[in-house]
Amino acid sequence: MDLMSGVAITKQIYDLLQTIKEGRDQKLVSDAAGNLSEKITALQMLNTELSGFYHSECQKTMKLSQENSKIKMFISNIEHYALHKTPAGSITYIPKDTPDNEVPLYYACAHCYQKAIVSMLQPDKRDSGFHMLYCPECKNKFKQSLIPLKSPNMPNPFRY
Ligand SMILES: [Zn+2]
């Protein structure tokens, strides 16, 4: 069923009502009345179908507008970040207003950044002699920096 069949049914209902109104022949009138209730049922079904369709279209529009405002917010934010390579060579983003020679306030996940999400990397367990960061959003891990061999928390394999 579509909108065009709705128009056709409405036209049929109008014709049936005309027949009933004219009321020339009792047989014609009672046939028309039976036919009329059938057409009205069809129209009600179509109405239900259309309102369901309308509802789902409204939801789609709402979701799109939410996506849109998320992207707009990201774009207005984008100029505040710059690509940054950690001392261990991982590619991340950092807030721009941090001078290069200072440790950035935080690293943002480059993977999530491509999807318009600024996800702050968090410290993770050390791995293979590196300080590690992980992304709470996409769970990717990033090498931050090599752990110095003299670090008191890490046994120095060359000491003995
Ligand atoms: Zn991520």
Short mmCIF file of C-alpha atoms and ligand atoms in Angstrom, two decimals:
data_model
loop_
_atom_site.label_atom_id
_atom_site.label_comp_id
_atom_site.label_asym_id
_atom_site.label_seq_id
_atom_site.Cartn_x
_atom_site.Cartn_y
_atom_site.Cartn_z
CA MET A 1 0.00 0.00 0.00
CA ASP A 2 1.20 3.50 -0.72
CA LEU A 3 -0.02 7.05 -0.77
CA MET A 4 -1.48 6.64 -4.29
CA SER A 5 -3.66 3.71 -3.24
CA GLY A 6 -4.81 5.90 -0.34
CA VAL A 7 -5.94 8.51 -2.82
CA ALA A 8 -7.69 5.83 -4.92
CA ILE A 9 -9.51 4.42 -1.86
CA THR A 10 -10.62 7.90 -0.82
CA LYS A 11 -12.03 8.48 -4.31
CA GLN A 12 -13.90 5.12 -4.14
CA ILE A 13 -15.30 6.07 -0.71
CA TYR A 14 -16.51 9.38 -2.13
CA ASP A 15 -18.26 7.57 -5.01
CA LEU A 16 -19.89 5.09 -2.62
CA LEU A 17 -21.12 7.97 -0.44
CA GLN A 18 -22.62 9.61 -3.53
CA THR A 19 -24.51 6.40 -4.36
CA ILE A 20 -25.84 6.16 -0.79
CA LYS A 21 -26.83 9.86 -0.77
CA GLU A 22 -28.71 9.54 -4.05
CA GLY A 23 -30.48 6.51 -2.57
CA ARG A 24 -32.30 5.65 -5.78
CA ASP A 25 -32.12 1.87 -5.46
CA GLN A 26 -32.19 0.06 -2.08
CA LYS A 27 -30.01 -2.77 -3.42
CA LEU A 28 -27.40 -0.29 -4.73
CA VAL A 29 -27.42 1.55 -1.41
CA SER A 30 -26.90 -1.56 0.74
CA ASP A 31 -24.14 -2.83 -1.56
CA ALA A 32 -22.49 0.57 -1.37
CA ALA A 33 -22.75 0.57 2.44
CA GLY A 34 -21.05 -2.85 2.66
CA ASN A 35 -18.39 -1.76 0.25
CA LEU A 36 -17.93 1.45 2.19
CA SER A 37 -17.03 -0.26 5.47
CA GLU A 38 -14.49 -2.39 3.59
CA LYS A 39 -12.89 0.71 2.04
CA ILE A 40 -12.81 2.51 5.38
CA THR A 41 -11.01 -0.44 6.96
CA ALA A 42 -8.47 -0.33 4.13
CA LEU A 43 -8.00 3.38 4.65
CA GLN A 44 -7.53 2.92 8.40
CA MET A 45 -4.90 0.26 7.76
CA LEU A 46 -3.13 2.58 5.38
CA ASN A 47 -3.31 5.35 7.95
CA THR A 48 -1.68 3.12 10.59
CA GLU A 49 1.01 2.14 8.12
CA LEU A 50 1.68 5.77 7.17
CA SER A 51 1.84 6.95 10.76
CA GLY A 52 4.38 4.20 11.53
CA PHE A 53 6.40 5.29 8.53
CA TYR A 54 6.14 8.93 9.62
CA HIS A 55 7.30 8.01 13.14
CA SER A 56 10.37 6.13 11.88
CA GLU A 57 11.23 8.98 9.49
CA CYS A 58 11.02 11.43 12.42
CA GLN A 59 13.40 9.26 14.42
CA LYS A 60 15.83 9.08 11.50
CA THR A 61 15.75 12.87 11.15
CA MET A 62 16.36 13.31 14.87
CA LYS A 63 19.32 10.92 14.78
CA LEU A 64 20.79 12.72 11.75
CA SER A 65 20.49 16.08 13.44
CA GLN A 66 22.23 14.69 16.55
CA GLU A 67 25.05 13.34 14.34
CA ASN A 68 25.21 16.67 12.58
CA SER A 69 25.58 18.69 15.77
CA LYS A 70 28.23 16.25 17.02
CA ILE A 71 30.23 16.78 13.83
CA LYS A 72 29.72 20.57 14.01
CA MET A 73 31.04 20.56 17.57
CA PHE A 74 34.03 18.48 16.47
CA ILE A 75 34.80 20.82 13.56
CA SER A 76 34.68 23.86 15.84
CA ASN A 77 37.09 21.98 18.10
CA ILE A 78 39.44 20.66 15.41
CA GLU A 79 41.67 23.74 15.18
CA HIS A 80 42.64 23.30 18.82
CA TYR A 81 44.44 20.00 18.15
CA ALA A 82 47.63 19.10 16.33
CA LEU A 83 49.13 15.80 15.23
CA HIS A 84 51.75 14.65 17.70
CA LYS A 85 54.24 11.80 17.70
CA THR A 86 54.97 10.42 21.17
CA PRO A 87 58.66 9.90 22.05
CA ALA A 88 58.06 6.20 21.28
CA GLY A 89 56.69 7.02 17.81
CA SER A 90 52.94 6.59 18.28
CA ILE A 91 50.75 9.07 16.38
CA THR A 92 48.28 10.95 18.58
CA TYR A 93 46.73 14.39 18.78
CA ILE A 94 47.49 16.96 21.47
CA PRO A 95 45.85 20.27 22.37
CA LYS A 96 47.57 22.99 20.32
CA ASP A 97 48.11 25.51 23.07
CA THR A 98 50.66 23.21 24.71
CA PRO A 99 54.21 24.28 23.75
CA ASP A 100 56.09 21.52 21.93
CA ASN A 101 58.86 21.33 24.50
CA GLU A 102 56.44 20.57 27.33
CA VAL A 103 54.65 17.39 28.14
CA PRO A 104 51.16 17.75 26.65
CA LEU A 105 48.23 17.99 29.04
CA TYR A 106 46.85 14.90 27.38
CA TYR A 107 47.04 12.81 24.25
CA ALA A 108 43.97 12.22 22.09
CA CYS A 109 43.44 8.96 20.20
CA ALA A 110 44.26 9.42 16.49
CA HIS A 111 41.98 6.51 15.52
CA CYS A 112 38.95 8.03 17.26
CA TYR A 113 39.89 11.49 16.04
CA GLN A 114 39.25 10.28 12.47
CA LYS A 115 35.72 9.42 13.59
CA ALA A 116 35.11 12.90 15.04
CA ILE A 117 35.65 11.75 18.63
CA VAL A 118 38.25 13.32 20.91
CA SER A 119 39.12 10.49 23.28
CA MET A 120 41.74 11.19 25.94
CA LEU A 121 44.33 8.45 26.24
CA GLN A 122 44.83 6.97 29.69
CA PRO A 123 47.91 5.31 31.24
CA ASP A 124 48.02 1.56 30.72
CA LYS A 125 50.21 -1.29 32.00
CA ARG A 126 53.82 -1.09 30.83
CA ASP A 127 54.65 -3.25 27.86
CA SER A 128 58.04 -4.35 26.47
CA GLY A 129 59.88 -1.54 28.25
CA PHE A 130 57.45 1.19 27.16
CA HIS A 131 55.08 3.40 29.07
CA MET A 132 51.74 2.61 27.43
CA LEU A 133 48.55 4.56 26.87
CA TYR A 134 45.16 3.15 25.99
CA CYS A 135 42.04 4.64 24.45
CA PRO A 136 38.90 4.09 26.57
CA GLU A 137 36.80 4.49 23.42
CA CYS A 138 38.37 2.12 20.85
CA LYS A 139 40.68 0.19 23.24
CA ASN A 140 43.73 0.78 21.01
CA LYS A 141 47.07 0.93 22.80
CA PHE A 142 49.82 3.44 22.15
CA LYS A 143 53.48 3.44 23.13
CA GLN A 144 54.17 6.67 24.95
CA SER A 145 57.86 6.53 25.80
CA LEU A 146 60.65 4.12 26.50
CA ILE A 147 61.02 3.42 30.20
CA PRO A 148 64.55 4.57 31.18
CA LEU A 149 66.73 1.64 32.19
CA LYS A 150 67.65 3.40 35.42
CA SER A 151 63.98 3.59 36.43
CA PRO A 152 63.74 2.34 40.02
CA ASN A 153 60.46 0.55 39.16
CA MET A 154 62.08 -1.55 36.49
CA PRO A 155 65.03 -3.91 37.04
CA ASN A 156 68.00 -2.95 34.87
CA PRO A 157 68.92 -6.02 32.82
CA PHE A 158 72.41 -4.62 32.16
CA ARG A 159 73.31 -3.84 35.73
CA TYR A 160 74.74 -7.20 36.67
ZN ZN B 1 40.43 5.53 20.24
#
